[in-house]
XYZ file of C-alpha atoms in Angstrom:
722
model
C 0.000 0.000 0.000
C 3.046 2.267 0.323
C 6.007 3.025 -1.920
C 9.539 4.255 -1.144
C 10.228 7.976 -1.233
C 11.724 9.376 -4.428
C 15.008 11.313 -4.399
C 13.033 14.491 -5.191
C 10.672 14.073 -2.221
C 11.199 16.295 0.834
C 12.435 14.757 4.078
C 9.853 16.519 6.234
C 6.709 18.623 5.965
C 5.168 20.673 8.763
C 6.941 18.792 11.533
C 6.227 15.376 10.014
C 9.187 13.167 9.144
C 8.190 11.549 5.840
C 8.553 7.758 5.689
C 6.915 6.605 2.453
C 4.528 7.482 -0.366
C 0.906 6.428 0.047
C -0.239 7.680 -3.353
C 0.189 10.363 -5.994
C -2.174 12.270 -8.271
C -2.112 15.128 -10.718
C -2.142 17.849 -8.040
C 0.102 16.368 -5.379
C 1.335 13.453 -3.282
C 0.083 11.780 -0.097
C 2.910 10.725 2.225
C 3.087 8.615 5.345
C 4.543 10.882 8.008
C 5.553 10.552 11.641
C 5.399 13.380 14.158
C 8.068 13.995 16.787
C 5.736 12.306 19.267
C 5.686 9.179 17.090
C 2.130 9.464 15.743
C 1.582 8.427 12.138
C -0.247 10.738 9.740
C -1.307 10.851 6.114
C 0.178 14.094 4.778
C -1.340 15.450 1.582
C 1.089 17.871 -0.105
C 0.060 20.033 -3.046
C 2.541 20.773 -5.817
C 4.234 24.131 -5.351
C 3.407 25.359 -8.860
C -0.248 25.734 -7.860
C 0.569 28.087 -4.981
C 0.200 31.176 -7.184
C -3.268 30.188 -8.417
C -5.827 31.967 -6.177
C -8.746 29.738 -7.237
C -6.862 26.550 -6.486
C -5.544 27.803 -3.150
C -9.090 28.848 -2.215
C -10.295 25.354 -3.101
C -7.647 23.710 -0.939
C -8.268 26.111 1.944
C -11.941 25.194 1.758
C -11.057 21.488 1.912
C -9.047 22.092 5.091
C -11.832 24.146 6.695
C -14.460 21.609 5.664
C -12.571 18.643 7.116
C -12.008 20.508 10.395
C -15.744 21.160 10.789
C -16.509 17.441 11.024
C -16.024 15.906 14.474
C -16.970 12.245 14.466
C -15.136 9.119 15.636
C -15.961 7.634 12.209
C -14.412 10.460 10.155
C -10.634 10.857 9.878
C -9.651 13.937 11.926
C -7.374 16.703 10.682
C -4.178 16.829 12.767
C -2.499 19.759 11.043
C -2.536 21.914 7.923
C -1.009 24.953 6.274
C -2.962 26.043 3.181
C -0.807 29.190 2.936
C 2.544 27.387 2.718
C 4.605 27.493 -0.477
C 3.533 23.859 -0.950
C 0.165 23.682 0.863
C -0.359 20.576 3.002
C -2.999 18.810 5.064
C -2.336 16.065 7.643
C -4.919 13.608 8.921
C -4.674 10.681 11.327
C -3.301 7.631 9.540
C -5.561 4.571 9.307
C -3.555 1.435 8.405
C -6.582 -0.556 7.267
C -7.728 -1.105 3.675
C -10.542 0.763 1.978
C -13.853 -1.028 1.505
C -13.022 -1.229 -2.186
C -9.733 -2.980 -1.450
C -11.161 -5.272 1.237
C -14.056 -6.468 -0.935
C -11.754 -6.889 -3.921
C -9.304 -8.999 -1.908
C -11.565 -10.921 0.498
C -15.005 -10.786 -1.125
C -18.282 -9.285 0.172
C -18.589 -8.492 3.876
C -21.026 -10.422 6.105
C -24.463 -8.881 6.604
C -23.781 -8.021 10.248
C -20.533 -6.272 9.290
C -22.419 -4.211 6.721
C -25.152 -3.310 9.229
C -22.538 -2.075 11.718
C -20.745 -0.298 8.871
C -23.988 1.449 7.892
C -24.684 2.472 11.492
C -21.280 4.079 11.980
C -21.096 5.751 8.560
C -24.570 7.178 9.114
C -23.255 8.607 12.405
C -20.368 10.194 10.493
C -22.741 11.658 7.910
C -24.984 12.944 10.698
C -22.066 15.079 11.889
C -21.202 16.116 8.330
C -24.766 17.276 7.709
C -25.043 18.911 11.137
C -22.020 21.009 10.194
C -23.953 22.268 7.160
C -21.963 20.162 4.689
C -22.571 17.611 1.957
C -19.719 15.134 1.369
C -20.677 14.428 -2.298
C -18.251 11.495 -2.782
C -19.257 8.706 -0.389
C -17.808 5.625 -2.108
C -15.923 2.418 -1.176
C -12.514 3.980 -1.873
C -13.263 6.812 0.582
C -14.013 4.599 3.594
C -11.102 2.963 5.426
C -11.614 -0.040 7.692
C -10.120 -0.173 11.186
C -10.639 -2.713 13.960
C -12.596 -0.146 16.013
C -14.762 1.012 13.101
C -14.674 2.658 9.649
C -13.265 6.094 8.813
C -14.783 8.421 6.213
C -12.075 10.338 4.333
C -11.574 12.892 1.531
C -13.587 16.084 1.855
C -11.948 17.540 -1.267
C -15.253 18.078 -3.114
C -17.511 18.502 -0.093
C -19.686 21.587 -0.208
C -21.493 23.701 2.361
C -25.257 23.734 1.884
C -25.347 27.504 2.307
C -22.511 28.545 0.000
C -21.770 28.679 -3.701
C -19.524 25.824 -4.821
C -16.311 26.634 -6.619
C -17.145 23.951 -9.148
C -19.685 24.691 -11.870
C -23.338 24.138 -11.042
C -23.697 22.200 -14.295
C -20.782 19.839 -13.613
C -21.318 16.243 -12.551
C -19.350 15.995 -9.293
C -18.699 12.614 -7.702
C -17.958 9.056 -8.782
C -20.357 7.466 -11.323
C -21.910 4.337 -9.850
C -21.927 5.790 -6.319
C -23.570 9.166 -6.805
C -27.205 10.194 -6.591
C -29.654 10.918 -9.434
C -29.504 14.623 -8.595
C -25.708 14.524 -8.964
C -25.975 12.534 -12.205
C -28.218 15.214 -13.677
C -26.053 18.061 -12.302
C -28.968 19.666 -10.462
C -26.646 22.006 -8.556
C -28.393 23.354 -5.452
C -30.638 20.259 -5.322
C -27.631 18.165 -4.237
C -28.108 18.148 -0.458
C -27.738 15.698 2.457
C -30.145 13.146 0.851
C -27.568 12.787 -1.937
C -25.046 11.402 0.580
C -27.692 8.937 1.815
C -28.185 7.600 -1.727
C -24.397 7.191 -2.049
C -24.326 5.412 1.316
C -26.933 2.989 -0.032
C -24.756 2.301 -3.079
C -21.731 1.736 -0.837
C -23.550 -0.681 1.494
C -24.986 -2.606 -1.458
C -21.462 -2.949 -2.855
C -20.076 -4.076 0.516
C -22.666 -6.835 0.998
C -22.880 -8.073 -2.620
C -19.436 -7.316 -4.061
C -20.874 -5.340 -6.993
C -22.146 -1.767 -7.517
C -25.967 -1.604 -7.570
C -26.017 0.118 -10.959
C -23.405 -2.077 -12.614
C -20.123 -1.150 -14.221
C -19.017 0.307 -17.542
C -18.834 3.705 -19.204
C -19.650 6.787 -17.133
C -22.640 7.759 -19.263
C -24.183 4.291 -18.866
C -23.758 4.423 -15.083
C -25.294 7.889 -14.864
C -28.227 6.859 -17.041
C -28.936 3.749 -14.933
C -28.671 5.776 -11.721
C -31.392 8.135 -12.915
C -33.692 5.681 -14.726
C -33.059 2.072 -13.603
C -33.797 0.217 -10.388
C -30.737 -0.940 -8.391
C -29.553 -4.537 -8.723
C -29.947 -5.951 -5.213
C -30.220 -9.594 -6.258
C -28.897 -12.087 -3.726
C -29.841 -10.063 -0.634
C -32.609 -11.934 1.181
C -35.985 -10.212 1.484
C -37.467 -11.826 4.614
C -38.306 -9.010 6.990
C -37.455 -10.985 10.136
C -33.846 -11.557 9.096
C -30.874 -9.252 9.181
C -30.652 -9.624 5.397
C -34.259 -8.559 4.971
C -33.849 -5.527 7.229
C -30.718 -4.504 5.340
C -32.547 -4.906 2.026
C -35.334 -2.641 3.284
C -32.790 -0.027 4.310
C -31.091 -0.197 0.900
C -34.390 0.333 -0.926
C -35.100 3.369 1.247
C -31.644 4.874 0.729
C -31.764 4.273 -3.033
C -35.118 5.989 -3.623
C -34.986 8.186 -6.732
C -36.809 11.052 -4.970
C -34.555 12.663 -2.320
C -37.622 13.307 -0.152
C -38.248 9.553 0.145
C -34.837 8.763 1.648
C -34.193 8.546 5.402
C -31.908 11.012 7.112
C -28.604 10.006 8.657
C -30.175 10.602 12.081
C -33.045 8.215 11.297
C -30.628 5.497 10.198
C -28.700 5.866 13.457
C -31.594 6.076 15.882
C -34.417 4.095 14.248
C -33.429 1.853 11.353
C -30.193 0.363 12.731
C -30.611 1.148 16.399
C -29.856 -2.420 17.523
C -26.356 -2.126 16.079
C -25.261 0.354 18.731
C -21.533 0.863 19.012
C -20.208 0.418 22.591
C -18.406 3.396 24.082
C -14.750 2.573 24.455
C -15.336 -1.151 24.197
C -14.046 -3.527 21.511
C -16.161 -4.017 18.388
C -16.157 -7.482 16.924
C -17.513 -6.502 13.517
C -15.062 -7.499 10.775
C -14.238 -10.947 9.309
C -11.040 -12.568 10.603
C -9.175 -12.280 7.291
C -9.773 -8.513 7.152
C -8.672 -8.107 10.779
C -5.474 -10.081 10.084
C -4.738 -7.806 7.111
C -5.157 -4.706 9.276
C -2.844 -6.164 11.930
C -0.176 -6.988 9.354
C -0.272 -3.482 7.954
C -0.131 -1.912 11.397
C 2.982 -3.856 12.316
C 4.684 -2.918 9.060
C 3.890 0.769 9.548
C 5.183 0.793 13.110
C 8.397 -0.912 11.981
C 9.254 1.761 9.411
C 12.587 3.370 10.318
C 13.152 7.080 10.622
C 14.909 8.859 7.761
C 18.316 10.303 8.334
C 18.407 14.125 8.143
C 19.237 15.500 4.705
C 21.444 18.484 3.987
C 18.338 20.646 3.537
C 16.999 20.073 7.049
C 20.013 18.755 8.980
C 20.905 20.507 12.235
C 23.654 23.054 12.055
C 26.141 20.848 13.883
C 25.490 17.788 11.720
C 28.619 16.084 10.492
C 29.456 17.013 6.914
C 30.749 14.357 4.519
C 34.511 14.214 4.350
C 36.248 15.085 1.041
C 36.989 11.405 0.567
C 33.318 10.531 1.129
C 32.283 13.264 -1.310
C 34.650 11.921 -4.006
C 33.209 8.442 -3.517
C 29.650 9.715 -3.996
C 30.608 11.626 -7.141
C 32.438 8.626 -8.529
C 29.449 6.378 -7.848
C 27.114 8.874 -9.490
C 29.364 9.136 -12.539
C 29.483 5.345 -12.842
C 25.708 5.156 -12.763
C 25.412 7.867 -15.387
C 27.910 6.117 -17.616
C 26.030 2.829 -17.272
C 22.679 4.474 -18.018
C 23.610 6.881 -20.767
C 27.156 6.187 -21.930
C 29.467 8.975 -23.040
C 26.598 11.310 -23.921
C 25.480 11.431 -20.286
C 29.057 12.075 -19.134
C 29.500 14.825 -21.711
C 26.372 16.562 -20.434
C 28.146 17.076 -17.060
C 31.345 18.477 -18.507
C 32.174 22.125 -17.852
C 34.577 22.548 -20.768
C 32.447 24.882 -22.913
C 32.735 28.600 -22.233
C 29.757 30.421 -20.673
C 26.978 30.971 -23.209
C 27.966 28.025 -25.396
C 24.916 26.547 -27.115
C 23.834 23.022 -26.305
C 22.285 22.911 -29.783
C 25.815 22.565 -31.258
C 25.874 18.941 -30.145
C 22.184 18.007 -30.153
C 18.886 19.026 -31.686
C 15.979 19.748 -29.423
C 12.848 17.848 -30.323
C 9.095 18.106 -30.308
C 7.512 14.702 -29.789
C 4.369 13.524 -31.554
C 2.385 10.708 -29.958
C -0.475 9.715 -32.252
C -2.247 6.952 -34.091
C -0.020 6.693 -37.156
C -0.945 3.185 -38.300
C -4.296 2.272 -36.708
C -7.936 2.976 -37.449
C -7.582 6.733 -36.803
C -4.313 7.133 -38.660
C -5.724 9.768 -41.052
C -6.078 12.276 -38.219
C -2.815 11.188 -36.572
C -0.804 11.493 -39.776
C -2.340 14.905 -40.472
C -1.126 16.111 -37.073
C 2.363 14.744 -37.639
C 2.571 16.439 -41.039
C 1.349 19.755 -39.657
C 3.951 19.582 -36.891
C 6.773 18.735 -39.308
C 5.855 21.601 -41.603
C 5.963 24.117 -38.743
C 9.375 22.854 -37.603
C 10.839 22.753 -41.118
C 9.764 26.352 -41.682
C 11.339 27.374 -38.375
C 14.592 25.570 -39.173
C 14.785 27.401 -42.504
C 15.097 30.769 -40.742
C 18.563 32.263 -40.966
C 18.478 33.840 -37.510
C 17.039 30.876 -35.601
C 18.478 30.544 -32.061
C 18.366 26.723 -32.166
C 17.349 23.818 -34.391
C 14.363 21.558 -33.842
C 13.393 18.101 -34.997
C 10.332 15.837 -34.733
C 10.350 12.520 -32.896
C 7.299 10.310 -33.298
C 5.766 7.547 -31.195
C 2.989 5.524 -32.829
C 0.452 4.302 -30.242
C -1.861 2.868 -32.959
C -4.723 4.682 -31.262
C -5.014 2.002 -28.551
C -4.684 2.057 -24.784
C -2.414 -0.993 -25.082
C 0.071 0.835 -27.302
C -0.103 4.210 -25.546
C 2.134 3.561 -22.472
C 5.126 2.379 -24.529
C 4.775 5.359 -26.873
C 4.720 7.785 -23.957
C 7.692 6.090 -22.276
C 9.717 6.406 -25.480
C 9.229 10.168 -25.597
C 9.623 10.730 -21.852
C 12.970 8.926 -21.743
C 14.333 10.944 -24.652
C 15.977 13.928 -22.951
C 15.924 15.912 -26.187
C 12.107 15.969 -26.237
C 10.921 19.243 -24.711
C 7.164 18.828 -25.286
C 4.725 16.410 -26.905
C 1.906 16.942 -29.383
C -0.889 14.405 -28.749
C -2.221 11.858 -27.966
C -4.858 11.842 -30.672
C -7.914 10.395 -28.866
C -9.531 10.537 -25.429
C -8.809 6.939 -24.466
C -5.065 7.034 -25.120
C -4.794 10.449 -23.478
C -6.440 9.205 -20.273
C -4.102 6.214 -20.297
C -0.838 8.170 -20.416
C -1.407 11.658 -18.991
C -0.565 10.520 -15.424
C 2.753 9.183 -16.766
C 3.535 12.449 -18.528
C 2.562 14.254 -15.321
C 5.108 12.295 -13.311
C 7.807 13.417 -15.758
C 6.363 16.958 -15.965
C 6.675 16.759 -19.749
C 4.291 19.247 -21.448
C 1.558 17.540 -23.491
C -0.540 19.558 -25.951
C -3.553 17.869 -27.530
C -5.382 19.227 -30.573
C -7.886 16.379 -31.021
C -8.669 14.822 -27.602
C -11.466 16.716 -25.857
C -13.291 14.498 -23.340
C -14.745 15.907 -20.141
C -12.607 13.585 -18.004
C -9.484 15.191 -19.449
C -10.595 18.624 -18.297
C -11.911 17.498 -14.904
C -8.663 15.821 -13.805
C -5.946 17.859 -12.118
C -3.143 17.173 -14.579
C -0.015 19.260 -14.090
C 1.535 19.046 -17.567
C -1.505 18.944 -19.874
C -2.741 21.673 -22.225
C -5.934 21.179 -24.211
C -5.556 23.142 -27.423
C -9.222 22.963 -28.382
C -12.607 23.389 -26.710
C -13.962 20.339 -24.904
C -16.371 17.942 -26.617
C -19.258 19.265 -24.521
C -18.514 22.822 -25.679
C -18.228 21.761 -29.328
C -21.826 20.509 -29.044
C -23.143 23.909 -27.851
C -23.819 25.414 -31.319
C -26.470 22.768 -31.993
C -28.659 24.267 -29.263
C -27.717 27.827 -30.278
C -28.702 27.118 -33.877
C -32.120 25.708 -32.940
C -32.823 28.526 -30.485
C -32.208 31.052 -33.271
C -34.696 29.383 -35.628
C -38.166 30.876 -35.732
C -40.897 28.430 -34.837
C -38.654 25.811 -33.184
C -40.760 24.056 -30.570
C -39.803 20.444 -29.897
C -36.270 19.264 -30.750
C -35.712 15.520 -30.680
C -32.476 14.391 -29.014
C -31.180 10.857 -29.560
C -28.229 9.620 -27.502
C -26.532 6.540 -28.940
C -24.810 4.643 -26.142
C -22.454 3.081 -28.670
C -20.576 6.358 -28.259
C -20.360 5.842 -24.482
C -19.021 8.911 -22.664
C -18.758 10.999 -25.843
C -22.447 10.590 -26.651
C -23.473 11.326 -23.084
C -21.370 14.494 -22.845
C -22.742 15.896 -26.105
C -26.358 15.116 -25.218
C -26.084 16.434 -21.648
C -24.528 19.755 -22.658
C -27.064 20.187 -25.459
C -29.976 19.406 -23.125
C -28.820 21.935 -20.540
C -28.410 24.664 -23.149
C -31.741 23.936 -24.858
C -33.494 24.225 -21.504
C -31.685 27.491 -20.905
C -33.143 28.784 -24.167
C -36.629 27.690 -23.135
C -36.742 24.606 -25.382
C -37.614 21.297 -23.726
C -36.158 18.458 -25.860
C -37.809 15.109 -26.488
C -34.960 12.755 -25.436
C -34.408 9.128 -26.302
C -31.508 6.755 -25.590
C -30.702 3.619 -27.572
C -28.531 0.738 -26.325
C -25.020 0.286 -27.666
C -24.671 -1.360 -31.082
C -28.336 -0.951 -31.955
C -28.763 -1.739 -35.653
C -32.516 -1.205 -36.019
C -33.214 2.454 -35.207
C -36.539 2.574 -37.035
C -38.713 2.113 -33.875
C -37.049 4.936 -31.933
C -37.108 7.279 -34.952
C -40.793 6.485 -35.464
C -41.472 7.175 -31.784
C -39.741 10.560 -31.962
C -41.530 11.572 -35.160
C -44.820 10.427 -33.647
C -44.193 12.773 -30.700
C -44.142 15.684 -33.156
C -40.467 16.703 -33.098
C -39.625 19.509 -35.531
C -35.810 19.142 -35.437
C -33.423 16.305 -34.718
C -30.101 16.083 -32.849
C -28.061 12.876 -32.950
C -25.398 12.343 -30.285
C -23.028 9.544 -31.234
C -20.690 8.247 -33.937
C -20.852 8.323 -37.740
C -22.244 4.789 -38.439
C -25.178 5.308 -36.095
C -25.835 8.762 -37.539
C -25.984 7.239 -41.031
C -28.623 4.715 -39.917
C -30.699 7.488 -38.370
C -30.274 9.709 -41.441
C -31.633 6.974 -43.702
C -34.675 6.410 -41.472
C -35.435 10.135 -41.271
C -35.144 10.463 -45.051
C -37.392 7.432 -45.603
C -40.014 9.025 -43.338
C -39.823 12.284 -45.298
C -38.489 14.344 -42.379
C -37.017 17.626 -43.672
C -36.501 19.567 -40.448
C -33.063 20.613 -39.172
C -30.767 17.642 -38.496
C -27.656 18.203 -36.414
C -24.785 16.189 -34.961
C -21.476 16.855 -33.139
C -17.923 16.468 -34.393
C -17.636 12.660 -34.345
C -20.114 12.457 -37.237
C -17.903 14.702 -39.373
C -16.334 11.632 -40.926
C -16.229 10.383 -44.547
C -17.862 7.191 -43.265
C -21.054 9.170 -42.609
C -21.214 10.330 -46.238
C -20.487 6.850 -47.538
C -23.051 5.034 -45.366
C -25.832 7.636 -45.445
C -25.607 8.515 -49.141
C -28.206 11.091 -50.224
C -29.789 10.963 -46.760
C -26.785 12.899 -45.413
C -27.669 16.010 -47.434
C -28.354 19.073 -45.303
C -27.033 17.719 -42.008
C -25.339 20.439 -39.918
C -22.236 19.394 -37.985
C -20.062 21.103 -35.386
C -16.291 20.751 -34.996
C -13.180 22.016 -33.244
C -11.197 22.099 -36.532
C -11.283 24.083 -39.758
C -11.170 23.149 -43.415
C -7.917 24.790 -44.466
C -9.048 24.977 -48.104
C -11.935 27.277 -47.129
C -10.207 29.693 -44.724
C -8.425 32.681 -46.323
C -6.008 32.995 -43.389
C -4.821 29.441 -44.061
C -3.999 29.978 -47.741
C -0.220 30.186 -47.235
C -0.256 27.144 -44.957
C -2.318 25.184 -47.477
C 0.047 26.060 -50.327
C 3.113 25.068 -48.298
C 1.454 21.830 -47.185
C 0.496 20.868 -50.762
C 4.020 21.632 -51.956
C 5.588 19.570 -49.159
C 3.241 16.563 -49.226
C 1.526 16.744 -52.636
C -1.849 16.489 -50.877
C -4.510 18.644 -49.267
C -4.115 19.172 -45.508
C -6.458 16.875 -43.595
C -8.463 17.752 -40.512
C -6.224 18.698 -37.556
C -3.175 19.412 -39.762
C -3.635 23.183 -39.445
C -4.380 22.878 -35.713
C -1.162 20.879 -35.175
C 0.746 23.456 -37.237
C -0.590 26.264 -35.034
C 0.136 24.375 -31.811
C 3.762 23.698 -32.730
C 4.221 27.348 -33.713
C 2.857 28.273 -30.277
C 5.456 25.960 -28.741
C 8.208 27.510 -30.832
C 7.118 31.004 -29.764
C 7.523 30.114 -26.089
C 10.784 28.225 -26.615
C 12.340 31.216 -28.385
C 11.298 33.558 -25.569
C 12.523 31.216 -22.806
C 15.852 30.070 -24.280
C 18.740 31.659 -22.374
C 22.425 31.399 -23.218
C 21.698 28.585 -25.628
C 19.833 26.497 -23.056
C 16.163 25.532 -23.404
C 13.721 25.894 -20.507
C 13.244 22.854 -18.321
C 10.144 20.801 -18.981
C 8.393 21.939 -15.806
C 9.191 25.586 -16.538
C 7.840 25.207 -20.061
C 4.487 23.956 -18.738
C 4.008 27.174 -16.776
C 5.040 29.357 -19.710
C 2.672 27.595 -22.090
C -0.293 27.853 -19.738
C 0.190 31.628 -19.551
C 0.771 32.049 -23.282
C -1.416 33.509 -26.021
C -1.025 32.864 -29.719
C -2.991 34.045 -32.747
C -2.942 31.139 -35.182
C -4.535 30.550 -38.545
C -7.226 28.334 -36.979
C -8.079 30.293 -33.818
C -6.616 32.267 -30.952
C -4.972 30.045 -28.344
C -5.191 30.792 -24.625
C -5.367 28.594 -21.543
C -6.532 28.667 -17.965
C -3.235 28.726 -16.032
C -4.550 26.626 -13.154
C -5.386 23.541 -15.229
C -4.300 24.107 -18.853
C -7.810 23.867 -20.298
C -8.611 25.836 -23.440
C -9.840 29.366 -22.719
C -11.659 30.493 -25.831
C -14.280 29.548 -28.421
C -12.876 27.963 -31.590
C -15.988 25.993 -32.639
C -16.972 25.708 -36.321
C -19.864 24.591 -38.512
C -19.911 22.292 -41.549
C -22.864 21.189 -43.662
C -23.304 18.284 -46.040
C -23.798 19.778 -49.486
C -23.533 17.861 -52.743
C -22.122 14.776 -51.083
C -19.274 16.607 -49.318
C -18.672 18.545 -46.130
C -18.839 22.291 -46.822
C -17.132 24.539 -44.260
C -19.436 27.343 -43.027
C -17.006 29.136 -40.707
C -17.021 29.873 -37.004
C -20.159 28.800 -35.153
C -22.186 31.427 -33.278
C -21.793 31.254 -29.509
C -25.021 33.083 -28.681
C -28.453 33.670 -30.139
């Protein structure tokens, strides 16, 4: 459960001697620490680069204040914090036991009595949370640790006061799909109150007693849909009222009621529904299976046996013994031997001090921009377009007479798969010449490797990945050089709201598209409602071939426009059915349908469809004329989608590299991340700007295309308002 400290980790934080790593994420690291008195603590340390971001520091300060407001024996107490430190930190009491998620995964479902006691104590914790005017909002198996004397509720990072405005957007789904409430799944904002935590508690208890989430597993959109519309799967839990199983089943049904008003309060669970499972004051609680208890004991002994760390130079006392010259020579010799073994003569040459001050490192090596993309798989057309756009930008830069350095391109083909992505990322990370990476080219591969790039602090700039999960994670080295998928779907609602006489838009979400389809449909629904249009929504299961019944249902309801949220093959099936029925109203779809496959499969039925995108058609944009001419000369072909966007992104990189290069030395990778997030660049496709705190795209950059004469005709920038 713990890992050794890295050489870059501090030796102590806030009076805690650090012993090991407990975990790491995009925004920081959680360490196992020991106080001078010998008490163990979990110390959450935020990366120093976020210290200058007021919004982030406010968020962390709120987490500290929120956690301190909860006083319950079943919630992990805060033992220290400094949100104003250069690297803000928060310490809580360390619990050596596993999470419910880990315990169930390793030992199987918990006995019914264990789950009843678990529910009683967690309800007591939530009673204190709600009494403090808070909503936890992320009650899930991973956020409950098991100890011999009872569970501990942890992680108040996204908790919110019931009487304050959340820092997160009111329209954002906050929580963990599969363990959140219907009101969270539908992003109802202020409607997410204490009953939401009770629903999540029901999900958690169902998981603990059955070993499976009550709304199944799979893509986030599927889980959210089932949470709102389907009944929970509680099969296998006995229903006889006079048994513990039956009483637990009754409680689960009450907690998992769709209407928040029908759920019990935490107080009612403690004092009425599970009153016989009272927890003795100060006495032992025999509530966990023997194998779980043995695991907790083993972990406790290992934690207590961890040795202290010797003081480092940074925090050693003033009278600490300094290494002797002989000792120092031995360390340097050992380090040189390791460098020689790892990198040969090139690594040794990098440490030499023979060049005069100001000598350029580019005399002996060429700095590189990496490209991780699908260059040989099913999405190779887009990946190859990005590589070509990047190469063209670098070749044009290298042709300048007064260039301060020379660049090259280094590629890593991930074949567009999550299996190939890690090796591609590792190849670029280990190449010291690579200063930044363009890519990856789809959401799945990006999610797979961004944590790895984060660990190396290697800047990653994506022009084609745009999933909501990418923008909701706290990645340190990521920049999204395009609006998110949900934003790209906005113009569909704007377009319909601007039409005179629009009354009832039909909205079909194809679950073949999983998260992508859900994001597009959710954002469109919210915006349509904001414009006063209530859509007629329908959802079809994944891989549905026969769409005629659902299309007939929607037409029978009297829809006057149609929005499809999914991929190109499904859109083609729908287009053919609409054409066969003689429907001539507006038909719209998001970027994924802007694919030659849609034209091929739909045929004449594709005519008139309006599509949104985050990319331009370089042949139809006057500002891209010079780029298009250079591209055709270099590659004897028209630039494909994303080629111009990749060209712009690499020119943005070059702009910041030129400004930051000093005395022939490039900026370090971590420094470059900060510079890029604060940069602005006017490209041929759009104006690039980012939110410094998370690297998300800060601008519009959404475009319209329409099928006309069997081809996609570029209409220009999409309107952002009616």
